[in-house]
Short mmCIF file of C-alpha atoms in Angstrom, two decimals:
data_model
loop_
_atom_site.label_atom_id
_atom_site.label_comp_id
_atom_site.label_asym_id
_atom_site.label_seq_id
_atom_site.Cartn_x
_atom_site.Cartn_y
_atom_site.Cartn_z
CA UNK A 154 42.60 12.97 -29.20
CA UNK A 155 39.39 10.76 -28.31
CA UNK A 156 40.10 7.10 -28.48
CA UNK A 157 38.26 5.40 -31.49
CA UNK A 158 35.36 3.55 -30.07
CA UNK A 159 34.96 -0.33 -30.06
CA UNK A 160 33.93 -2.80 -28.26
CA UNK A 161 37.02 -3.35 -25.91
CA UNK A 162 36.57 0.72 -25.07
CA UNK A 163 33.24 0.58 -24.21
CA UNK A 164 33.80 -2.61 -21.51
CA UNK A 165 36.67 -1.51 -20.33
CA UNK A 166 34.73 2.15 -19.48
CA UNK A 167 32.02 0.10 -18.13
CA UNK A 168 34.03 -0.98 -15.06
CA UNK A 169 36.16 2.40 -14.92
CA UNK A 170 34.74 3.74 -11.99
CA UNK A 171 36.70 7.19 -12.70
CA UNK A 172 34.86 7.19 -16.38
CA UNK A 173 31.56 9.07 -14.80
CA UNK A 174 33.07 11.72 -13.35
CA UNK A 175 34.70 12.88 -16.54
CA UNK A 176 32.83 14.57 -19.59
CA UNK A 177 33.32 11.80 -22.49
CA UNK A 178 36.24 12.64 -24.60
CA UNK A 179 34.06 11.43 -27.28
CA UNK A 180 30.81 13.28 -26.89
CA UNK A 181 27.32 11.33 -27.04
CA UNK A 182 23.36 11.30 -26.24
CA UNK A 183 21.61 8.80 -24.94
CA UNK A 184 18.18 7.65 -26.54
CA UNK A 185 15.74 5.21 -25.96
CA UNK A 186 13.44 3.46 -28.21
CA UNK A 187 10.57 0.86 -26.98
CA UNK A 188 7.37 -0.34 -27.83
CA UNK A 189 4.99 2.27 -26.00
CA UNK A 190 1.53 2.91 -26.45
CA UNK A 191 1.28 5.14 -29.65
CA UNK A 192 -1.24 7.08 -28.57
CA UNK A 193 1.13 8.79 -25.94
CA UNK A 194 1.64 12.36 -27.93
CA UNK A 195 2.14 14.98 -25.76
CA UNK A 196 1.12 15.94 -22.30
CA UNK A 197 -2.32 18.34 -23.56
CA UNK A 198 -3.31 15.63 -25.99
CA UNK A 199 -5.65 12.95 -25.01
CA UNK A 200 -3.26 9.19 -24.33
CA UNK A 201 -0.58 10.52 -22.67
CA UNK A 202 -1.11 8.11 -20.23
CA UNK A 203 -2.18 5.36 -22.46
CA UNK A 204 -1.00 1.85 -21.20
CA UNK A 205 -0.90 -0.56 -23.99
CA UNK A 206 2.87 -0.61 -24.27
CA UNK A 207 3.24 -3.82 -26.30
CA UNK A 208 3.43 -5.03 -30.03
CA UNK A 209 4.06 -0.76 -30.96
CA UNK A 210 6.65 -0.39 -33.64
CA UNK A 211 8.15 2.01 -35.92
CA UNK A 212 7.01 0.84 -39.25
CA UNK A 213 6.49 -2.68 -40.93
CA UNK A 214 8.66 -3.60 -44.24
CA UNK A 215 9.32 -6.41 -46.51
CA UNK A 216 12.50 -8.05 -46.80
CA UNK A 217 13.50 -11.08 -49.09
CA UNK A 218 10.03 -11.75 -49.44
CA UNK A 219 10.08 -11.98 -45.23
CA UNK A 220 7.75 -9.33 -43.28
CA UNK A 221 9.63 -7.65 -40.51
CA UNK A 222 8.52 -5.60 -38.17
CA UNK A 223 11.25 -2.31 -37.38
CA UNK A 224 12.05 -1.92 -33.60
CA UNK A 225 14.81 0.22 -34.14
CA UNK A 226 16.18 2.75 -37.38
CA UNK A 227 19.21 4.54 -35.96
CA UNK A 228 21.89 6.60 -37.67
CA UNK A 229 25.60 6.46 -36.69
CA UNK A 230 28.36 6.66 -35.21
CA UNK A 231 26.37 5.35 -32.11
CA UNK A 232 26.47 1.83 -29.82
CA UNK A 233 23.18 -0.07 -28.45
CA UNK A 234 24.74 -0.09 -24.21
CA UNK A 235 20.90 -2.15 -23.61
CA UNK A 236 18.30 -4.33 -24.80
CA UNK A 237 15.67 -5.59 -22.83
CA UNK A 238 12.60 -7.61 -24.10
CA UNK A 239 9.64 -9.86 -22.71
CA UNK A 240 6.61 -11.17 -24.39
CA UNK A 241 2.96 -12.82 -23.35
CA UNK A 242 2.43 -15.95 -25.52
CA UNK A 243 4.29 -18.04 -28.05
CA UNK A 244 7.31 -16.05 -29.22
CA UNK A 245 8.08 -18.35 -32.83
CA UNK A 246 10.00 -15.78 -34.63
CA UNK A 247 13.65 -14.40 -35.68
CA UNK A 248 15.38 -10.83 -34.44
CA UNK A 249 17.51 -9.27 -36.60
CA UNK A 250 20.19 -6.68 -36.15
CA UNK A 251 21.62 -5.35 -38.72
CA UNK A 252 24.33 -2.76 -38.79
CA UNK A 253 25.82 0.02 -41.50
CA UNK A 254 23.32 -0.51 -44.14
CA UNK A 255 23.93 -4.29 -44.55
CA UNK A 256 21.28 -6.70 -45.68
CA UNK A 257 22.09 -9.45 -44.20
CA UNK A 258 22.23 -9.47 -40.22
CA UNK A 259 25.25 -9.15 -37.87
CA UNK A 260 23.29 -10.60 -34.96
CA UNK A 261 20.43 -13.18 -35.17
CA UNK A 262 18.11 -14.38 -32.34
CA UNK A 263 15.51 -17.09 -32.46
CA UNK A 264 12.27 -16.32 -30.94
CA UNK A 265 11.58 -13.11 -28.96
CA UNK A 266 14.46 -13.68 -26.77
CA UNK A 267 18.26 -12.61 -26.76
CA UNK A 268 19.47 -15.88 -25.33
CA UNK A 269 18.49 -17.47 -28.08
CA UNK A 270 21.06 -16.43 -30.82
CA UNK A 271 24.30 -16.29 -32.12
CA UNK A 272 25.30 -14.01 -28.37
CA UNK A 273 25.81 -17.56 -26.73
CA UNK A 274 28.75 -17.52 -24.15
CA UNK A 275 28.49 -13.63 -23.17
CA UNK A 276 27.01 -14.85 -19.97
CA UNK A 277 25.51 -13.20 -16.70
CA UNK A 278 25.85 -9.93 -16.00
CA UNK A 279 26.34 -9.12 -19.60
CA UNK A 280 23.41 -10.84 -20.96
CA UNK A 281 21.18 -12.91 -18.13
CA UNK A 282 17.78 -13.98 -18.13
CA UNK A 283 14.76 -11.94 -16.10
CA UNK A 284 13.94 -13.54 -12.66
CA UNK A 285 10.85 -15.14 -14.88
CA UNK A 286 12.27 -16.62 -17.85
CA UNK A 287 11.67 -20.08 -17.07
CA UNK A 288 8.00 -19.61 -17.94
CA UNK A 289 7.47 -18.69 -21.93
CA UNK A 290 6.61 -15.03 -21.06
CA UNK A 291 10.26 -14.32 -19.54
CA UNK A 292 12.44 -11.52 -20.32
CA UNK A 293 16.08 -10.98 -21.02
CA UNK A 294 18.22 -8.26 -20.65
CA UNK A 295 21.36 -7.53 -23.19
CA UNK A 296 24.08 -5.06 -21.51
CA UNK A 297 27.09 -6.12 -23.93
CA UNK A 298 27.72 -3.10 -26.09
CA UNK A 299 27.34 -2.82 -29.79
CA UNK A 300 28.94 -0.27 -31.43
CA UNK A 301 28.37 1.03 -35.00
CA UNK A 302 29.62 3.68 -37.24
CA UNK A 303 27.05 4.33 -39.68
CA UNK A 304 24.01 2.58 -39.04
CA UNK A 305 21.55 0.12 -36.67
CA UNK A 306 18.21 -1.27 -37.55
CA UNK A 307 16.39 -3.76 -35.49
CA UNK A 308 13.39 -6.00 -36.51
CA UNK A 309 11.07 -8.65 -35.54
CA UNK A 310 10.11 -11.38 -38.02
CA UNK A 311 6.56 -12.24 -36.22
CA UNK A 312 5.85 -16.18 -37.17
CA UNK A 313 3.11 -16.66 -33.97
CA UNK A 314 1.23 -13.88 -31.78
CA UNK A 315 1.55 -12.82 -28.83
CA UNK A 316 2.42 -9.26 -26.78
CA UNK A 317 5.78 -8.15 -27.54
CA UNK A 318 7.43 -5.21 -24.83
CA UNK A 319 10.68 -4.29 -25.43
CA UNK A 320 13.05 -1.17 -24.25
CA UNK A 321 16.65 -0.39 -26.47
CA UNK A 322 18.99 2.67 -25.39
CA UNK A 323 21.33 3.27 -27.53
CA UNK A 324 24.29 6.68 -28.09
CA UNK A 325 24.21 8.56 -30.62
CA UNK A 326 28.01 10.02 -30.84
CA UNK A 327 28.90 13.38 -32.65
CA UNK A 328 29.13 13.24 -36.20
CA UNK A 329 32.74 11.99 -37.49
CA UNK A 330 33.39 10.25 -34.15
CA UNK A 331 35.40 7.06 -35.02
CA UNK A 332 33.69 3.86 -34.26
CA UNK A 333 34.36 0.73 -35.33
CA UNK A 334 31.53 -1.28 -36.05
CA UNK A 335 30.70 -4.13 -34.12
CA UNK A 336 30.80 -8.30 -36.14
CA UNK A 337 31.07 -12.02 -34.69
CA UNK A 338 34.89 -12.45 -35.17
CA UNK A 339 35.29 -9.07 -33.07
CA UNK A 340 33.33 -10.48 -30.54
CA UNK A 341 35.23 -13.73 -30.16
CA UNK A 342 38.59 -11.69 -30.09
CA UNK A 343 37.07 -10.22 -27.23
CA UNK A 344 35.80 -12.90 -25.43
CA UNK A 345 38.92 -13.06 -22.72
CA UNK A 346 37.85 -9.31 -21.68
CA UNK A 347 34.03 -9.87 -21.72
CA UNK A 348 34.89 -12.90 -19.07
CA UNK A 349 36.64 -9.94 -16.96
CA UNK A 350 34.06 -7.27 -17.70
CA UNK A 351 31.47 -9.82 -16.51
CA UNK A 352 33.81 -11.19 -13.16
CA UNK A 353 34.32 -7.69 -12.24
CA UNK A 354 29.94 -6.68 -12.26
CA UNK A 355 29.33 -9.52 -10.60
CA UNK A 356 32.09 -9.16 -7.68
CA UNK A 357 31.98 -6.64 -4.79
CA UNK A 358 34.33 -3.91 -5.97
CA UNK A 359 37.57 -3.87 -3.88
CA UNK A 360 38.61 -1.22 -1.21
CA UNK A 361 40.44 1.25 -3.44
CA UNK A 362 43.27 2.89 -2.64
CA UNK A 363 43.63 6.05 -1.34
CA UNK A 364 43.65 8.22 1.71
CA UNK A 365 41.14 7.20 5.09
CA UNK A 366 39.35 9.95 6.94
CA UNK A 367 36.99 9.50 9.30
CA UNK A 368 35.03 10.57 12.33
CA UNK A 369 32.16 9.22 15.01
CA UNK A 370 29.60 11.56 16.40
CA UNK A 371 26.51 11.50 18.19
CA UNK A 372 24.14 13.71 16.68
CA UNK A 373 21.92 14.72 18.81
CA UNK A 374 18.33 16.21 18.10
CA UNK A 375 19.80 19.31 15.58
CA UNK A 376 23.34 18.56 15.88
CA UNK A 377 25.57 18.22 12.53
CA UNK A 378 29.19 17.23 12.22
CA UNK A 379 31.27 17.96 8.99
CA UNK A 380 34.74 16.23 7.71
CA UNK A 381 36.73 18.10 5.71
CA UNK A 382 38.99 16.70 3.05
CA UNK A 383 42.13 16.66 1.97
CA UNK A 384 43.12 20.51 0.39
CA UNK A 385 43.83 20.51 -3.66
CA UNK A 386 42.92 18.59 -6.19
CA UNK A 387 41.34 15.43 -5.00
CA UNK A 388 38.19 12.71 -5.16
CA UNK A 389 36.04 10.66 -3.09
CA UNK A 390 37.03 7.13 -3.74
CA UNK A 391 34.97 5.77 -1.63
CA UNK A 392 32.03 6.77 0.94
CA UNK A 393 30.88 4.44 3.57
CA UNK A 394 28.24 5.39 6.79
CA UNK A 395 26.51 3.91 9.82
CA UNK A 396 24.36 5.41 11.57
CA UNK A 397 22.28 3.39 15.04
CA UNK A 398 19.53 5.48 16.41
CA UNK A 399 19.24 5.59 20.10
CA UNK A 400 16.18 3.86 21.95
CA UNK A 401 13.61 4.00 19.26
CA UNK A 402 11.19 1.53 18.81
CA UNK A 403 10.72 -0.52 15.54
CA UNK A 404 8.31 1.81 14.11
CA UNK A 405 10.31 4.72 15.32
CA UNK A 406 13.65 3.64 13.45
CA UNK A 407 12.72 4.48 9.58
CA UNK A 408 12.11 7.86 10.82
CA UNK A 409 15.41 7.95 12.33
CA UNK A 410 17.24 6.91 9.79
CA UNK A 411 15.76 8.89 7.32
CA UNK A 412 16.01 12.23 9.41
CA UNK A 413 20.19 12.40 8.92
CA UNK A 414 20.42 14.35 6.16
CA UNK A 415 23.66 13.84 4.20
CA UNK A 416 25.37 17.35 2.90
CA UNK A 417 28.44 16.93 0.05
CA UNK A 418 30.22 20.22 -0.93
CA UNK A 419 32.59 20.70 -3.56
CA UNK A 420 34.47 24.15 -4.26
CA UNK A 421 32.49 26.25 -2.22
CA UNK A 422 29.20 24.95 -3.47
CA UNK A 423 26.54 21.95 -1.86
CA UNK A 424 25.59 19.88 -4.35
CA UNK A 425 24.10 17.14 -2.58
CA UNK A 426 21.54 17.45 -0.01
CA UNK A 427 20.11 14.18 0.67
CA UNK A 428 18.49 12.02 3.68
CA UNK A 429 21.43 9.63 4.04
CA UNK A 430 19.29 6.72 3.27
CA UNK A 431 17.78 7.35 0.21
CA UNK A 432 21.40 8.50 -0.84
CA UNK A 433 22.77 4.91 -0.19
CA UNK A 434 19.57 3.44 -2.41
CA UNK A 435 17.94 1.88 0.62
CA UNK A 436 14.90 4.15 0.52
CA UNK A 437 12.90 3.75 3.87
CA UNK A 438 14.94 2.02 6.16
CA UNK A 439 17.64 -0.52 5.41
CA UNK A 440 17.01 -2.68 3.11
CA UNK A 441 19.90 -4.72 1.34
CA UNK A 442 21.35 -3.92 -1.79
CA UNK A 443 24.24 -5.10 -4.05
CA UNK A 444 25.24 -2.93 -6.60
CA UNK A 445 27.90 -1.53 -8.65
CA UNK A 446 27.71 1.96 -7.01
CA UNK A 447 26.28 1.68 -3.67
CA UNK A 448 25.99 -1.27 -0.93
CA UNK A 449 23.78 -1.34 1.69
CA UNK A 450 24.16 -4.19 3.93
CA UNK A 451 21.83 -5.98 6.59
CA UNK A 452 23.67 -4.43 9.53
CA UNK A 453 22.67 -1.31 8.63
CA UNK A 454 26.37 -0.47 6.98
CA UNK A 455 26.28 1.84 3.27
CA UNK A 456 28.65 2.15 1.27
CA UNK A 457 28.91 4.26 -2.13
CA UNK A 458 31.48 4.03 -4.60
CA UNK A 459 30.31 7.16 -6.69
CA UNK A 460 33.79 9.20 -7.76
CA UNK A 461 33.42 12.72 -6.49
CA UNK A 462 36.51 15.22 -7.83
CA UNK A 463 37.19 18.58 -6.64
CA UNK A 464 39.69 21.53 -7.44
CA UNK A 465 40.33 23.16 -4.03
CA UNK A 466 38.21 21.40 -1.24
CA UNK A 467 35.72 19.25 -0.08
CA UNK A 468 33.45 18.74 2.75
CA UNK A 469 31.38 16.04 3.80
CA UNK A 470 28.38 16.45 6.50
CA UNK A 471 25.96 15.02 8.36
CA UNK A 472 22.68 16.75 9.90
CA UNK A 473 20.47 14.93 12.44
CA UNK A 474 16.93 16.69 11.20
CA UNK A 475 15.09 14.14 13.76
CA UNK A 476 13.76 14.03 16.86
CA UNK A 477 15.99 11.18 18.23
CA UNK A 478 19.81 10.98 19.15
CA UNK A 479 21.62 9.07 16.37
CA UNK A 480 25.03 7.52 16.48
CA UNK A 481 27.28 7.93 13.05
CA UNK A 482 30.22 6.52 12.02
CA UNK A 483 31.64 8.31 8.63
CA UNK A 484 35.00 6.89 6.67
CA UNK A 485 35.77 8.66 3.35
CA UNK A 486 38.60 7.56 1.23
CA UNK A 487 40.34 10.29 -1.08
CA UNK A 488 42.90 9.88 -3.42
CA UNK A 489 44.69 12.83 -5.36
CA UNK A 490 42.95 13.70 -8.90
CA UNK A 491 44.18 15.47 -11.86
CA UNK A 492 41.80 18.09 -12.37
CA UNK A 493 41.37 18.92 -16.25
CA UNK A 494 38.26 20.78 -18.69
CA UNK A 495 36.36 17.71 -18.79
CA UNK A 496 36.28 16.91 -14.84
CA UNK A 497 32.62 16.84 -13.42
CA UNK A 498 31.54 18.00 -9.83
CA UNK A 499 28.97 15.12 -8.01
CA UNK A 500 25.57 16.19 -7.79
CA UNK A 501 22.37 14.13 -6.22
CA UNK A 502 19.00 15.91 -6.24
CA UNK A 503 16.07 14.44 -3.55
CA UNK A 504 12.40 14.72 -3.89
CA UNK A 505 9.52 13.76 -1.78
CA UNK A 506 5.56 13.69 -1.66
CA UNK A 507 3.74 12.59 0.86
CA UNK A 508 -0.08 11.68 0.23
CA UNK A 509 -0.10 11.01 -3.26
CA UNK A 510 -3.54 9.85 -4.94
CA UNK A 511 -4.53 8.08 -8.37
CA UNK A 512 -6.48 8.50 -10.04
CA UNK A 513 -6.16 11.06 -11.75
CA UNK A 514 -3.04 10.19 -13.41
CA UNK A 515 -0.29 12.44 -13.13
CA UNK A 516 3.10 13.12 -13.77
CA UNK A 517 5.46 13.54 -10.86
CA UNK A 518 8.21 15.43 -11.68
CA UNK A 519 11.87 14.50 -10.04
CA UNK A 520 14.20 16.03 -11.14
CA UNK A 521 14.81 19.05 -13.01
CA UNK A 522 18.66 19.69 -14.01
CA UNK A 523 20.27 22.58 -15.73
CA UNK A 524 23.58 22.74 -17.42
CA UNK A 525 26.29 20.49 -18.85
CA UNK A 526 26.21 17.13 -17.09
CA UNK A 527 25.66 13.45 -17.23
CA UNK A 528 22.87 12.24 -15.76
CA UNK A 529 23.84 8.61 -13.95
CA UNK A 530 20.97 7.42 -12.37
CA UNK A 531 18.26 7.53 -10.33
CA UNK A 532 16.57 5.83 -7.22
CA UNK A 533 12.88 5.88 -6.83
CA UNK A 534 11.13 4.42 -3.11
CA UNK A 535 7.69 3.74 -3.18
CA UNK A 536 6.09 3.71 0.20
CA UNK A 537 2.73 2.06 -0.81
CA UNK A 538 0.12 0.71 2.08
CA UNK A 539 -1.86 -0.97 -0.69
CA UNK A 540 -0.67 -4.17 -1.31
CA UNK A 541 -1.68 -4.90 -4.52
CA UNK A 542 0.29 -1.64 -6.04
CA UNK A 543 3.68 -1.70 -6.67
CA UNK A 544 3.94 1.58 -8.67
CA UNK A 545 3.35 1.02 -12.52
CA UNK A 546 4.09 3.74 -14.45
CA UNK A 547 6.33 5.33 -17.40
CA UNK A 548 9.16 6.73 -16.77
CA UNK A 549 9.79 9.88 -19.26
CA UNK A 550 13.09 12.08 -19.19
CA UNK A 551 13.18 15.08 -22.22
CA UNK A 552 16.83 16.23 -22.82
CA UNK A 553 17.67 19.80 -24.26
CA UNK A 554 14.59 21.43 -24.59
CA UNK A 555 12.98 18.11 -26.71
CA UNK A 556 9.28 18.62 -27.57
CA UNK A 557 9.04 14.94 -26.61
CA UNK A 558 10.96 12.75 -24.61
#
């Protein structure tokens, strides 16, 4: 039987690393709404790549005598999992959100900004302030979830002017999924596990435990080397890699790095086929990173933390594609797995284009997946010579044959 979803459910499955690779027990879809440019239609119709993506909303009502401007109009059982929001001038006004048909608001925020309200004390990583936020056009970003079983509307009381951008995504769970429905007392009883949920995404994860395989090879021009891992029903835990080219000059080592192609198969199958730094979320080269998932640290060490399962066997690889020796040092840590119905192989897709040109605009297609899955992320590197660039553009993802996305 699926768990009843609440708060404390969906914080603890944010730092249950095991969580992705599992099919929810209680089913969901993930949907987005934001304050793009209306003219955007459809890909044959002229402003699909319109640009003003600010101040757009779905409709504009009157409440208590008040004007309020509808960001969001959601049925349940669902959960907002993110809310982000910046704005360009004065931002004098209230946000409301207001859940299962009430009229008065669960959540208010002064202003166009979600530090600002009755939130206070959810803290960084949970709810932090954008990079910017000092100055009055400053985003936030809200990651505390908020479920609710019936229904979610979000508006903007506008009392200045100004450019309003904001992005929520939100899950829409099957119909009759039990939810209960987020309020302020809830959240206080849950304050001593939001501290933890926040200590735990802001802390380098810990070794986990588990089995240690490794090996060191140096791949020559062509060579590959494969570990295989433990027989039955096991995961990856844990992936970490170094690789050193061999007598390369600086402008010769990006190359290098990216030319070690790294080769995951599970039961018979490869489902990942990826230059090993763009797997790691470095991109060209090594370049730091600090995330839940994946580390990639100055000395040229990587480390993912992705859960991979398998039924019968596993293989890891490594392919030098390049035209210089490289040196790699692989350690994998397993650990047994029960394998059930709703157990989920690993799968990264990679894409490249070299060359690219705008204008025209265009749409650059990533990623095209088939089949029953969960789609966990993405990394996108831009290698741009101009430095006044640094890749606008809108990211658009269409799920189960949706007209749009």
């Amino acid at each position: 039987m699926p768990i009843p979803i609440s708060l404390e459910s969906l914080l603890q499955e944010m730092v249950d690393f095991e969580s992705i690779a599992r099919w929810p027990q209680a089913e969901f879809t993930c949907h987005q709404v934001s304050s793009y440019d209306r003219a955007t239609v459809a890909p044959d119709r002229p402003g699909w790549f319109a640009n003003n993506d600010f101040s757009n909303y779905l409709r504009t009502e009157t409440s208590s005598g008040r004007t309020e401007q509808v960001l969001m109009d959601a049925a349940g059982p669902g959960a907002l999992v993110r809310f982000w929001l910046t704005a360009g001038g004065e931002k004098d006004g209230i946000l409301r959100i207001y859940l299962d048909g009430e009229t008065s608001p669960t959540i208010v925020f002064n202003g166009f900004d979600l530090l600002r309200g009755n939130l206070s004390g959810v803290d960084a990583p949970l709810l932090h302030p954008h990079p910017g936020y000092s100055n009055k056009s400053g985003g936030n970003n809200l990651y505390l979830p908020i479920p609710y079983a019936r229904h979610c509307k979000i508006t903007w009381e506008e009392k200045s002017q100004g450019q309003r951008y904001y992005n929520i995504n939100y899950r829409s769970y099957a119909p009759g999924t039990e939810v209960t429905t987020f309020t302020l007392p809830h959240l206080q009883a849950a304050r001593g596990l939001i501290q933890a949920t926040n200590r735990a995404l802001a802390t380098s994860p810990k070794q986990p435990e588990g089995k240690a395989l490794g090996l060191t090879r140096a791949l020559t021009v062509g060579k590959r080397a494969a570990l295989n891992l433990p027989a039955g029903s096991h995961a990856i835990q844990m992936l970490e890699l170094k690789l050193e080219p061999k007598n390369v000059t600086t402008g010769e080592l990006e190359q290098a790095l990216r030319s070690v192609i790294l080769e995951l198969e599970f039961d018979g199958k490869v489902t990942t086929w990826c230059p090993a730094t763009d797997f790691f979320g470095s991109g060209v080269g090594i370049n730091a990173l600090q995330s839940w998932y994946r580390t990639v640290d100055t000395d040229g060490s990587m480390t993912c933390r992705w859960v991979m399962p398998y039924q019968k066997s596993g293989r890891v690889s490594l392919h030098n594609t390049g035209k210089v020796p490289v040196s790699a040092t692989l350690r994998v840590i397993t650990a047994p797995w029960k394998w059930d119905e709703r157990s989920m192989h690993f799968h990264a897709a990679w894409h490249h284009e070299a060359g690219m040109h705008t204008p025209p605009h265009r749409d650059w297609n990533f990623v095209q997946i088939q089949g029953r899955g969960v789609y966990a992320g993405d990394s996108l590197a831009l290698f741009n010579p101009v430095p006044t660039c640094y890749g606008e553009g809108d990211e658009k993802i269409w799920v189960d044959g949706e007209s749009f996305p």
